[in-house]
Coordinates of C-alpha atoms and ligand atoms in Angstrom, one line a residue:
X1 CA 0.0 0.0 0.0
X2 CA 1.4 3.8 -1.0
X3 CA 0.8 6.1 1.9
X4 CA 0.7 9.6 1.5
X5 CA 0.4 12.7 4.0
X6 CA -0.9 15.7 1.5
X7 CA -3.1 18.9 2.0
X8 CA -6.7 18.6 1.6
X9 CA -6.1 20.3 -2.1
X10 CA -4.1 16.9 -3.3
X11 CA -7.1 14.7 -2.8
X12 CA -8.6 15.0 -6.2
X13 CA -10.3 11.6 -7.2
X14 CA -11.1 8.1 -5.5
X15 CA -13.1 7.8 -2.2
X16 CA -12.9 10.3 0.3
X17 CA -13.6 9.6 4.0
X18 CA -14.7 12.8 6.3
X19 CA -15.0 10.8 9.7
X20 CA -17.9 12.9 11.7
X21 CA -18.0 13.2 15.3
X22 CA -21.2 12.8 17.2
X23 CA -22.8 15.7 18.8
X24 CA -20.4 17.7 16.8
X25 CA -20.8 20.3 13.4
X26 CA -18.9 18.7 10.2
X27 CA -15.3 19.7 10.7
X28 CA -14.0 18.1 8.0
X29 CA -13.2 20.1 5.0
X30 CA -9.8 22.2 5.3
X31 CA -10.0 24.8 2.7
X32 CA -11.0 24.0 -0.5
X33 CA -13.4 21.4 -0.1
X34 CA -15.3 23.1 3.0
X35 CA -18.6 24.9 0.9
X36 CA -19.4 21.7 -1.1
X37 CA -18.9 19.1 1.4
X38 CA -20.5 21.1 4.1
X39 CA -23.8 21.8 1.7
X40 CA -23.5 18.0 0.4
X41 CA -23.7 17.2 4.3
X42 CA -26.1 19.2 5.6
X43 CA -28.7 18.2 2.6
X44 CA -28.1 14.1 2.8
X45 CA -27.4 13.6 6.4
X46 CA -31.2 14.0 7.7
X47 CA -32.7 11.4 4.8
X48 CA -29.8 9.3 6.1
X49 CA -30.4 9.7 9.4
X50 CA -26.8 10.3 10.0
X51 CA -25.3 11.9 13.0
X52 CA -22.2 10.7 13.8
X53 CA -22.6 7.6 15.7
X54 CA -19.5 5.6 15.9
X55 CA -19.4 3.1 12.6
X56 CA -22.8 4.7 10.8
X57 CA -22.1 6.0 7.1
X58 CA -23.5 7.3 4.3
X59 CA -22.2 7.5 0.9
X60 CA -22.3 10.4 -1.8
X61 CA -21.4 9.3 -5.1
X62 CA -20.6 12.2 -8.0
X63 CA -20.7 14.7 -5.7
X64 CA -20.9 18.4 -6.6
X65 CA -18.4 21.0 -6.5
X66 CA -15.5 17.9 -5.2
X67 CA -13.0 16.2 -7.3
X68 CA -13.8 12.4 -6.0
X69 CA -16.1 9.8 -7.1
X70 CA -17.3 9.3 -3.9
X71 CA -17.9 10.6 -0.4
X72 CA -18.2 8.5 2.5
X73 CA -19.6 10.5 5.6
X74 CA -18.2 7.8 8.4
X75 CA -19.4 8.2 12.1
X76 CA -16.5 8.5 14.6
X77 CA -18.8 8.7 17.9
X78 CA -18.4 11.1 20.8
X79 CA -14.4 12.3 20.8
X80 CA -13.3 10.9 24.2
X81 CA -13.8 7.6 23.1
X82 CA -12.3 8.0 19.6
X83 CA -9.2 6.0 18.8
X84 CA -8.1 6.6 15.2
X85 CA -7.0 3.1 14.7
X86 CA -10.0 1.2 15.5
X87 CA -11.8 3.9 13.4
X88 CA -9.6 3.3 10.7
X89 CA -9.9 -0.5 10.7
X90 CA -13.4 -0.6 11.2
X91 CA -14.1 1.6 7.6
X92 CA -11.6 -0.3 6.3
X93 CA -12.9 -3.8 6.9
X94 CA -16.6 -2.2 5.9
X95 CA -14.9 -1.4 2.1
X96 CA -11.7 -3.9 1.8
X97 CA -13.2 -5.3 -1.3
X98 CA -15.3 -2.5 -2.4
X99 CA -13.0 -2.2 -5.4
X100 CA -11.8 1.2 -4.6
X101 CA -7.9 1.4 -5.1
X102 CA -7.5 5.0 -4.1
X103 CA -8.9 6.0 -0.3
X104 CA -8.5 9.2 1.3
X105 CA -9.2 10.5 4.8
X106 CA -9.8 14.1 5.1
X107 CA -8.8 14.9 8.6
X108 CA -8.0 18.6 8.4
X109 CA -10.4 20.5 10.6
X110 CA -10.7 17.4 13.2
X111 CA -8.2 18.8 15.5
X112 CA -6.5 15.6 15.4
X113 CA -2.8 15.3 17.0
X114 CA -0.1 14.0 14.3
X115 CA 0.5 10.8 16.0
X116 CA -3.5 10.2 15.6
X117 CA -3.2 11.1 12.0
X118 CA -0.6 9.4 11.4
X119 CA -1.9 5.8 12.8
X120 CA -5.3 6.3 10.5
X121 CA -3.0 4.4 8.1
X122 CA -1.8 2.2 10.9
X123 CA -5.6 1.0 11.2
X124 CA -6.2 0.6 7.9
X125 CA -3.5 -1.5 7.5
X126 CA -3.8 -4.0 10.6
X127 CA -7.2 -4.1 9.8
X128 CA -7.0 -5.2 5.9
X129 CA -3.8 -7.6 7.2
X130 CA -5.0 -11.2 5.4
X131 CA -2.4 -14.0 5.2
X132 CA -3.0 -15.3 1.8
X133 CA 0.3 -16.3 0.6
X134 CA -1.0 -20.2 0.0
X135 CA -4.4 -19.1 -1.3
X136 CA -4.7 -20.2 -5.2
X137 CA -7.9 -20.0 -6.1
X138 CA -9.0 -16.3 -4.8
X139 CA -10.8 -14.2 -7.3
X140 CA -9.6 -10.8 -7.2
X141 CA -13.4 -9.8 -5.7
X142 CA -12.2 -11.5 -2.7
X143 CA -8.3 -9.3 -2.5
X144 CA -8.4 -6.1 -0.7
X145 CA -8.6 -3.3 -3.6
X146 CA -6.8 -0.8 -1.8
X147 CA -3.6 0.4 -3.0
X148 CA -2.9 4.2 -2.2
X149 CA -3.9 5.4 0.9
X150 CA -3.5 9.3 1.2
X151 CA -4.2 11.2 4.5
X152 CA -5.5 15.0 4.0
X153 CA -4.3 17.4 7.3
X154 CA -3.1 20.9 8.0
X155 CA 0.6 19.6 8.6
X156 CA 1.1 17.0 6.2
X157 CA 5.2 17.0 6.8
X158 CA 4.9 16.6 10.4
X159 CA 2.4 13.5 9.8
X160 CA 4.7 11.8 7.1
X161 CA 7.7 12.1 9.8
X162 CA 5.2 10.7 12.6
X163 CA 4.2 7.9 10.3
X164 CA 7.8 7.8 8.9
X165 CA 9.8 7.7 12.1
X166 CA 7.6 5.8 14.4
X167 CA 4.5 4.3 13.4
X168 CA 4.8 3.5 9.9
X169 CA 8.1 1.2 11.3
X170 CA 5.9 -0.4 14.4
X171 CA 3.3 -1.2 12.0
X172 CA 5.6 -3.1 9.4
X173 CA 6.9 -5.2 12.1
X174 CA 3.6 -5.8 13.6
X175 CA 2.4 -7.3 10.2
X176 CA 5.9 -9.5 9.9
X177 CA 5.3 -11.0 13.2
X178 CA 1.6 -12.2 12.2
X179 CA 2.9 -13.4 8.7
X180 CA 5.5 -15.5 10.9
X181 CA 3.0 -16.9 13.3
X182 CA 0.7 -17.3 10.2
X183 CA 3.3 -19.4 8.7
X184 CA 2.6 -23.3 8.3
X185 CA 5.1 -25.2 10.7
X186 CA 6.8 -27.2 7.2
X187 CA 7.5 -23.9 5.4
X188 CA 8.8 -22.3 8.9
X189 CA 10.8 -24.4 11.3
X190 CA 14.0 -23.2 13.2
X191 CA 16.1 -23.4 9.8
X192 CA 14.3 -21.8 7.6
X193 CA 12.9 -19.2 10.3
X194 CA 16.8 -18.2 11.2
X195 CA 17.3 -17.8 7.5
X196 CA 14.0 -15.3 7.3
X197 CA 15.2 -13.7 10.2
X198 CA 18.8 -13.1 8.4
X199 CA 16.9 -11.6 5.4
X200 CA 16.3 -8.8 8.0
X201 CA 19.6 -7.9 7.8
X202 CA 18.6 -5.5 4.7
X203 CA 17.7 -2.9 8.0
X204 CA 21.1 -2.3 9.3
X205 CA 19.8 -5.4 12.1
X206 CA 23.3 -8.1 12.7
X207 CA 22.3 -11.3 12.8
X208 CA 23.8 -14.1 14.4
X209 CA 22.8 -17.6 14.5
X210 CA 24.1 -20.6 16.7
X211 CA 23.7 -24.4 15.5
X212 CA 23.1 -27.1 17.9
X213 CA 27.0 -28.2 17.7
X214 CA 27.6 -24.5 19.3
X215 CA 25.2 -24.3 21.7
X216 CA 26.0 -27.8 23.0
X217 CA 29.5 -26.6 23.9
X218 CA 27.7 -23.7 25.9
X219 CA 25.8 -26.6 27.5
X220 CA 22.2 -25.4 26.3
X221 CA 20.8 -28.6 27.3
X222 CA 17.8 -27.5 28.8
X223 CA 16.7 -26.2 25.1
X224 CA 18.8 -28.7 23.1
X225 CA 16.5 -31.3 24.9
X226 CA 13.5 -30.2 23.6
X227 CA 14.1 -30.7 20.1
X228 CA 16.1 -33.9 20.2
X229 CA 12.7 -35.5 19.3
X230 CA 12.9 -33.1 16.1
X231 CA 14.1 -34.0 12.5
X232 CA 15.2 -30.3 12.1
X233 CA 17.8 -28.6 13.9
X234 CA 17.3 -25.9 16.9
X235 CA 18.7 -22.4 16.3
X236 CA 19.4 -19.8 18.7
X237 CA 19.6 -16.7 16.8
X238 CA 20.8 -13.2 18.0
X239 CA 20.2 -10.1 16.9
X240 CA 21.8 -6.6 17.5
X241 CA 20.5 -3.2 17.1
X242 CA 23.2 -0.8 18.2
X243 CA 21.7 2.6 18.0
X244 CA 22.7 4.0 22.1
X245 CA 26.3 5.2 22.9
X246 CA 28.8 2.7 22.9
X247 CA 29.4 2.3 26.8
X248 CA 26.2 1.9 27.4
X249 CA 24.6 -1.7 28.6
X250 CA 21.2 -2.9 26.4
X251 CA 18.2 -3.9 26.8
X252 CA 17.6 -7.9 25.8
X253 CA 14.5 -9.2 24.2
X254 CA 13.7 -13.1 24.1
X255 CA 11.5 -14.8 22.8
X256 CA 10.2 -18.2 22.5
X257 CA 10.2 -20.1 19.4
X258 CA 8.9 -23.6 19.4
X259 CA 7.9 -23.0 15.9
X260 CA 5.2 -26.4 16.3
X261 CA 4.4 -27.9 19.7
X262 CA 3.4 -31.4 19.6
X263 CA 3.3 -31.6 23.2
X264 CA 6.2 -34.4 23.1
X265 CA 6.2 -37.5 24.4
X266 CA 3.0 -35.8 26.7
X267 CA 1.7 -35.7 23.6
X268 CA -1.2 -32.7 23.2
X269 CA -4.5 -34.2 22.1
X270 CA -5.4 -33.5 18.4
X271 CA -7.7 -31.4 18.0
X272 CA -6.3 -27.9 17.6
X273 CA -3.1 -28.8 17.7
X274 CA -2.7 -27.3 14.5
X275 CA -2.8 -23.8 16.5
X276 CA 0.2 -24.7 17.8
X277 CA 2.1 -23.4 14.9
X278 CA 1.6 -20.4 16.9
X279 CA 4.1 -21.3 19.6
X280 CA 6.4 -19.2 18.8
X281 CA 5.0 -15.8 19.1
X282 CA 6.9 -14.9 21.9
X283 CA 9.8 -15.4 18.9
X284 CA 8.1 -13.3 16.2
X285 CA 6.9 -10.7 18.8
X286 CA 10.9 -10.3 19.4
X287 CA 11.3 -10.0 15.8
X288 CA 9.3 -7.6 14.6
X289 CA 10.1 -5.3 17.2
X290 CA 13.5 -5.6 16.0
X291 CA 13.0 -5.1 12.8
X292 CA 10.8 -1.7 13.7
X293 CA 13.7 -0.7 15.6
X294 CA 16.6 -0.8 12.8
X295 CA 14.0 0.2 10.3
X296 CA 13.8 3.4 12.5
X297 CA 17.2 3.5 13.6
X298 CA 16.2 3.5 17.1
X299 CA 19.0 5.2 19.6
X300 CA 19.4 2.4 21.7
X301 CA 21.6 -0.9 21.9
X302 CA 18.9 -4.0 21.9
X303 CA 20.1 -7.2 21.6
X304 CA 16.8 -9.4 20.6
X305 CA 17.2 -13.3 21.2
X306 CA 15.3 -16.4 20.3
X307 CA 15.2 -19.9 21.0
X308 CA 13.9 -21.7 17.6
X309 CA 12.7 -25.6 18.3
X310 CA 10.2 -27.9 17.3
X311 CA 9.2 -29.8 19.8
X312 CA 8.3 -33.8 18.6
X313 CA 7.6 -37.1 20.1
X314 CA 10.3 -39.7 18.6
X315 CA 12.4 -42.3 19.7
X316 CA 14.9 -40.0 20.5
X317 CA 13.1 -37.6 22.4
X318 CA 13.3 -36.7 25.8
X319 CA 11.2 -38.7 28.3
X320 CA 8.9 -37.7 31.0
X321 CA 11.3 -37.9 34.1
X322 CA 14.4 -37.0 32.3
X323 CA 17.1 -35.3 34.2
X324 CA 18.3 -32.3 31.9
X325 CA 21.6 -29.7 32.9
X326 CA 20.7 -26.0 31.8
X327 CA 23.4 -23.6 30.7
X328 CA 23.6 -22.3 34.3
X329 CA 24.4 -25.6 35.6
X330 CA 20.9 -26.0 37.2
X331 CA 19.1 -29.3 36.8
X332 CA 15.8 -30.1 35.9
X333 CA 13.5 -33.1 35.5
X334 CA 11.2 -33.2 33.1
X335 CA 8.1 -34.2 34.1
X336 CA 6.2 -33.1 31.1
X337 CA 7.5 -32.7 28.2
X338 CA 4.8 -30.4 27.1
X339 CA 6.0 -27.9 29.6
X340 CA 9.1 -27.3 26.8
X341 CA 9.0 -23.4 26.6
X342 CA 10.3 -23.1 29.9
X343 CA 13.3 -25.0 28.9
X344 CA 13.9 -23.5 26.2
X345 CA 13.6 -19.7 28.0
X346 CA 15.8 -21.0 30.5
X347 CA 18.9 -21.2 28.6
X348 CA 17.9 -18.2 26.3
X349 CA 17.6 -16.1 29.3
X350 CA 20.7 -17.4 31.3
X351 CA 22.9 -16.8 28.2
X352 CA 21.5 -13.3 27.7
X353 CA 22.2 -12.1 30.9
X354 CA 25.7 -13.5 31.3
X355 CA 26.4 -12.7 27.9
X356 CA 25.0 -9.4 27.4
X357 CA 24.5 -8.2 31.2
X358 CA 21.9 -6.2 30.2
X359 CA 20.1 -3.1 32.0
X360 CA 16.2 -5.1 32.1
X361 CA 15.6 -8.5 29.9
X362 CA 12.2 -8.9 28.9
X363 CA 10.8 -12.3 27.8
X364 CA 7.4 -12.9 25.6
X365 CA 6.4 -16.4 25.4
X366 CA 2.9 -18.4 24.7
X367 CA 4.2 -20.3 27.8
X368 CA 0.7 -21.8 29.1
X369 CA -2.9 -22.4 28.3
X370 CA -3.6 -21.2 31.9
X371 CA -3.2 -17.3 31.5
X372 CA -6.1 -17.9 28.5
X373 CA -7.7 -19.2 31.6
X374 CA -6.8 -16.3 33.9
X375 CA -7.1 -13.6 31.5
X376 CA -8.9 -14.2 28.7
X377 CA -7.4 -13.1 25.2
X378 CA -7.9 -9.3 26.2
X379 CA -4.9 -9.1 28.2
X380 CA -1.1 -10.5 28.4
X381 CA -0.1 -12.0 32.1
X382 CA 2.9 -9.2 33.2
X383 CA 5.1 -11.3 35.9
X384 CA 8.3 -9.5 36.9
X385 CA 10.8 -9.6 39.9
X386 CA 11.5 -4.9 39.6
X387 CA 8.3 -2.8 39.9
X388 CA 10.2 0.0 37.5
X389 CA 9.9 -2.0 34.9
X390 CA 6.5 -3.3 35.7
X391 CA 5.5 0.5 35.5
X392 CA 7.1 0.9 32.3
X393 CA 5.7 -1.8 30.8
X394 CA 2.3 -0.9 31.7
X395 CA 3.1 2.5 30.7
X396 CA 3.6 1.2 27.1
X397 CA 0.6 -0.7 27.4
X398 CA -1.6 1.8 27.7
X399 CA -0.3 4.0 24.7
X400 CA -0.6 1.0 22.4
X401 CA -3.4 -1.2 23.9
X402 CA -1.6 -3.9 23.8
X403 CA -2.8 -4.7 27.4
X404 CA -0.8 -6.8 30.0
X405 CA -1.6 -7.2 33.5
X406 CA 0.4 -8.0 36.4
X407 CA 0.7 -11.0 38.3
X408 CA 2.0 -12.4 41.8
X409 CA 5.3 -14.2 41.8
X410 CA 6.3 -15.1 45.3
X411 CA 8.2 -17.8 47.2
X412 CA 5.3 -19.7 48.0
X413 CA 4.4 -20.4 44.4
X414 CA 8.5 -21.0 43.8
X415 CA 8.5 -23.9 46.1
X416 CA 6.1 -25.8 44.1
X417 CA 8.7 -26.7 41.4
X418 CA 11.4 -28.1 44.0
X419 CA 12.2 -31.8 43.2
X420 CA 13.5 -34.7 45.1
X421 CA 15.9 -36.0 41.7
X422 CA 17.2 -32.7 40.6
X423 CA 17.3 -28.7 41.6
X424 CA 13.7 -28.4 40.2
X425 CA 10.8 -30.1 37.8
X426 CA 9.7 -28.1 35.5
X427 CA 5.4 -28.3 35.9
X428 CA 4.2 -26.7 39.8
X429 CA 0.7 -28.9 40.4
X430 CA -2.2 -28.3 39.1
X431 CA -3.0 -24.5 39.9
X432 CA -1.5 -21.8 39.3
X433 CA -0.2 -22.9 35.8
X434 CA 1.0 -19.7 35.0
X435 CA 2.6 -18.5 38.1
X436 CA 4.8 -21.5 38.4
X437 CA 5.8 -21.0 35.0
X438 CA 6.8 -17.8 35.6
X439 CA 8.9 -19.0 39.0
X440 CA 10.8 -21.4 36.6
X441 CA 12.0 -18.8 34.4
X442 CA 12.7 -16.4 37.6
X443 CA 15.2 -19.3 38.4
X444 CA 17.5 -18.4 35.4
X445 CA 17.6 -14.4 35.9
X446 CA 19.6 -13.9 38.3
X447 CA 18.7 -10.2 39.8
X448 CA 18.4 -9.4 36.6
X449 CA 15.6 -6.1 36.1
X450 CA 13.5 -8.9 33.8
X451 CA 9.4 -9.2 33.1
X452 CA 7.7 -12.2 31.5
X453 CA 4.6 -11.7 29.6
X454 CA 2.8 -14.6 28.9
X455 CA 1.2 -13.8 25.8
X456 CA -0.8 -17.0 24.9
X457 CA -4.4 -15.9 24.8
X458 CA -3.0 -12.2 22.5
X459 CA -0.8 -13.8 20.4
X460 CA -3.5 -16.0 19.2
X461 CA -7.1 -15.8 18.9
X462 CA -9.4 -17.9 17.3
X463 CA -12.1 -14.9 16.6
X464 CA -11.2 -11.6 16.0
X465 CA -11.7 -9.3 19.0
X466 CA -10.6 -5.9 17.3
X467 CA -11.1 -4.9 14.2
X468 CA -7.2 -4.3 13.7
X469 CA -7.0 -7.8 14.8
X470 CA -7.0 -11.0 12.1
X471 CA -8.8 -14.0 13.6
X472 CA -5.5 -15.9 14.4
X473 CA -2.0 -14.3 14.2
X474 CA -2.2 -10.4 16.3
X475 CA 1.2 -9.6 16.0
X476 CA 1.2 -9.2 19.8
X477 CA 3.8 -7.7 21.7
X478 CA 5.7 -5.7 18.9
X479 CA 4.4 -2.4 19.7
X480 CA 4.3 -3.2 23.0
X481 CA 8.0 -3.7 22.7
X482 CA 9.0 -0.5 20.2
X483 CA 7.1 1.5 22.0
X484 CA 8.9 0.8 25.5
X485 CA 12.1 1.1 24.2
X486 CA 11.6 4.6 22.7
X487 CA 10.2 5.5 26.2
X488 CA 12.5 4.5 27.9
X489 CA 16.0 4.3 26.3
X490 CA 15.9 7.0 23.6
X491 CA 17.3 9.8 25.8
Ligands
BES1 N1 2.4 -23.8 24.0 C1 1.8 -24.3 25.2 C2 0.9 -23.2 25.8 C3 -0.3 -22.8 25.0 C4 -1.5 -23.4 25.1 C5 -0.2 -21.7 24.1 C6 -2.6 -23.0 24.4 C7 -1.3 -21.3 23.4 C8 -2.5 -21.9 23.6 C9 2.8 -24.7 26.2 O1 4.0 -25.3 25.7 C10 2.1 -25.8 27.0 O2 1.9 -26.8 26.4 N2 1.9 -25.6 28.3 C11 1.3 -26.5 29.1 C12 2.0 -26.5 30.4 C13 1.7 -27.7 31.3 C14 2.1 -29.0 30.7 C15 2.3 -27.5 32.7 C16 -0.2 -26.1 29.3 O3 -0.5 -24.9 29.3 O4 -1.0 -27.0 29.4
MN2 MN1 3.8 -27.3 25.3
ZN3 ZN1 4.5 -24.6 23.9

């Protein structure tokens, strides 16, 4: 899609949007369209029973005295509940295959902020997002028409440096994260994701990638374990964005990759397994936000790290009651090998915090069915052992509504993993799934400033909840992610 920031004057054919707040005169119109489209208005709205209310339209096709084939009067609601995004996405969603290749929201007049103008287009583009890439037999009635989005405002320079700088960036990696989650697990398994995630290079990103031989001289078993049931090799791949001042210490990002969970050996029953290409959106979360951050050449050092694994029941695999030695020399037995995402965070996070020492780590993982239980998909379960970052965090949340909310940890859930055949088993019993999750991977920080969000009910959804939302892959966690960073560590 083309994107453009221009004065009301530019927008001279295609569909023109005029979003109309409710209880409030037509705004819309800037200068050279404000006569017409205020007398086109005033005589349609009543015999369309139009005022504004929030996803209510009316269209004007021909109209007089404007350069456009068509007007499209589209409620906004009352102004303290507006968000442009979901505004955005929901016209968006109305007219995807309406045909129309040229759309055009007139927004000067509306008072709006440049960061609100500027993520008009971020709507329209989550909200169109399909995944189509193994679709044949689509007419083209059924593709999205749109191809040139241009946004009409007062300042369109500003705007196209908002969008530019920030949110055009955010967005792009938002949208690679769902097509990686998206992604069937024989096109992308830890090979041919590490080599996707090289590609990524192109944004001034360094990539590094570590083979099994390398990361069983580090003594990774914890994650090595989990894929020894797996045809296809694990991959630990690392990636650096050095934007910040030299001396200064980064920020880590890791993310879990277990690009298809079969359960294991505790093999997960069948149906809907096939969600559980999924599992590594924790990975693609980490990812994307990467990739918004080079593409925006962030001023901040980042070091983004995933642990790529498919996790498979085989004669080789590891057994229920296996006794496996992390990176950090802690043991664990196995007691389900379903519960493999904490094994493979383990030695993720214990090698980016010796590695890397870093100022906070934060880890995104769809670690257990239980926060789904807890929380629903609305929001991500926010564990952390430094209530800084948990401020932060939630900070971020609420400028991008990518929600999170925070949990306990505590010793009393901690003691639940302890183990009479090795330091610890990796499953507490059977409450508080995603607490003692959370414990394990508090094992491996150290006093490390680190959060956990469990993001398996907003990585994946299996109806859409939000019109910027597809029905499966969200893309959760990338904005989240961008947005703390530039908060945060941008000077
Ligand atoms: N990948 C799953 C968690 C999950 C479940 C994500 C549903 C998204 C939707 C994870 O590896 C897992 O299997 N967790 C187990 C843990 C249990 C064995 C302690 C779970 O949640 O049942
Ligand atoms: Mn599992
Ligand atoms: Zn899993």
């Amino acid at each position: 899609m083309k994107v453009n920031f221009v004065s009301e004057a530019a927008l001279t054919h295609g569909t023109i949007i005029i979003p109309v707040f409710e209880g409030e005169p037509l705004q819309s119109g800037g200068e050279t369209y404000t006569k017409p489209i205020q007398n086109t208005y005033e005589a349609a709205k009543k015999a369309a029973r139009f005022e504004g209310a929030f996803k209510k339209s009316f269209s004007i096709y021909g109209p007089v005295g404007v350069d456009a084939e068509r007007l499209v009067f589209f409620g906004a609601g009352t102004r303290d509940r507006f968000d442009p995004e979901v505004f955005a996405a929901h016209y968006a969603r109305a007219e995807m295959f309406s045909g129309d290749e040229t759309i055009s929201f007139a927004l000067a007049g509306l008072g709006l902020s440049a960061d609100e103008a500027a993520r008009i287009v971020v709507g329209v583009r989550l909200g169109t997002y399909r995944f189509d890439n193994y679709r044949t037999k689509l007419t083209s009635d059924k593709k999205p028409s749109f191809k040139t989005i241009n946004v009409s405002i007062e300042n369109p320079e500003i705007v196209q440096a908002a969008y530019d700088n920030f949110h055009g960036p955010a967005c792009d990696g938002q949208i690679i994260a769902r097509d990686l989650v998206s992604e069937p697990p024989n096109k992308l398994f830890p090979k041919s994701y590490a080599t996707r995630i090289k590609t990524f290079q192109s944004t001034g990103l360094k990539v590094e990638i570590l083979c099994e031989k390398e990361m069983t001289k580090l003594g990774m078993h914890a994650l090595l374990g989990v894929g020894v049931g797996s045809e296809r090799e694990s991959q630990l791949v690392i990636m650096h964005w050095n934007g910040g001042a030299k001396s200064e210490a980064p920020v880590c990002l890791v993310g879990k990759g277990v690009t298809f969970d079969t359960g294991g050996i505790s093999l997960k029953p069948g149906n809907n397994m096939w969600d559980m290409k999924g599992d590594m959106g924790g990975s693609a979360a980490v990812v994307g936000a990467m990739h918004a951050l080079a593409s925006r050449k962030a001023k901040a050092n980042v070091i983004g790290i995933v642990g790529l694994v498919e996790n498979m029941p085989d004669g080789k695999a590891q057994l229920p009651g296996d006794v496996v030695t992390s990176m950090s020399g802690q043991t664990i037995e196995v007691q389900n090998t379903d519960a493999e995402g904490r094994l493979v965070l383990a030695d993720a996070l214990h090698y980016a915090r010796t590695k890397y020492k870093p100022k906070f780590m934060i880890n995104l993982a769809t670690l257990t069915g239980a926060i789904i239980s807890a929380l629903g998909h609305e929001h991500a379960g926010l564990f952390t052992n430094n209530d800084e970052l948990a401020k932060q965090i939630l900070e971020a949340s609420d400028t991008t509504s990518e929600r999170t909310w925070r949990m306990p940890l505590s010793g009393d859930y901690n003691r639940l993993l302890n183990s009479p055949n090795a330091d610890m088993k990796n499953i507490g019993g059977s409450t508080a799934g995603s607490i003692t999750a959370a414990q394990f991977l508090h094992r491996f920080v150290g006093d490390t400033p680190w959060a956990h969000l469990d993001i398996a009910g907003t990585a994946m959804k299996n109806t859409r909840h939000d019109p910027r939302e597809p029905a499966f892959a969200t893309g959760f966690g990338v904005r989240l992610l961008n947005r703390w960073v530039a908060d945060n560590f941008e000077g």
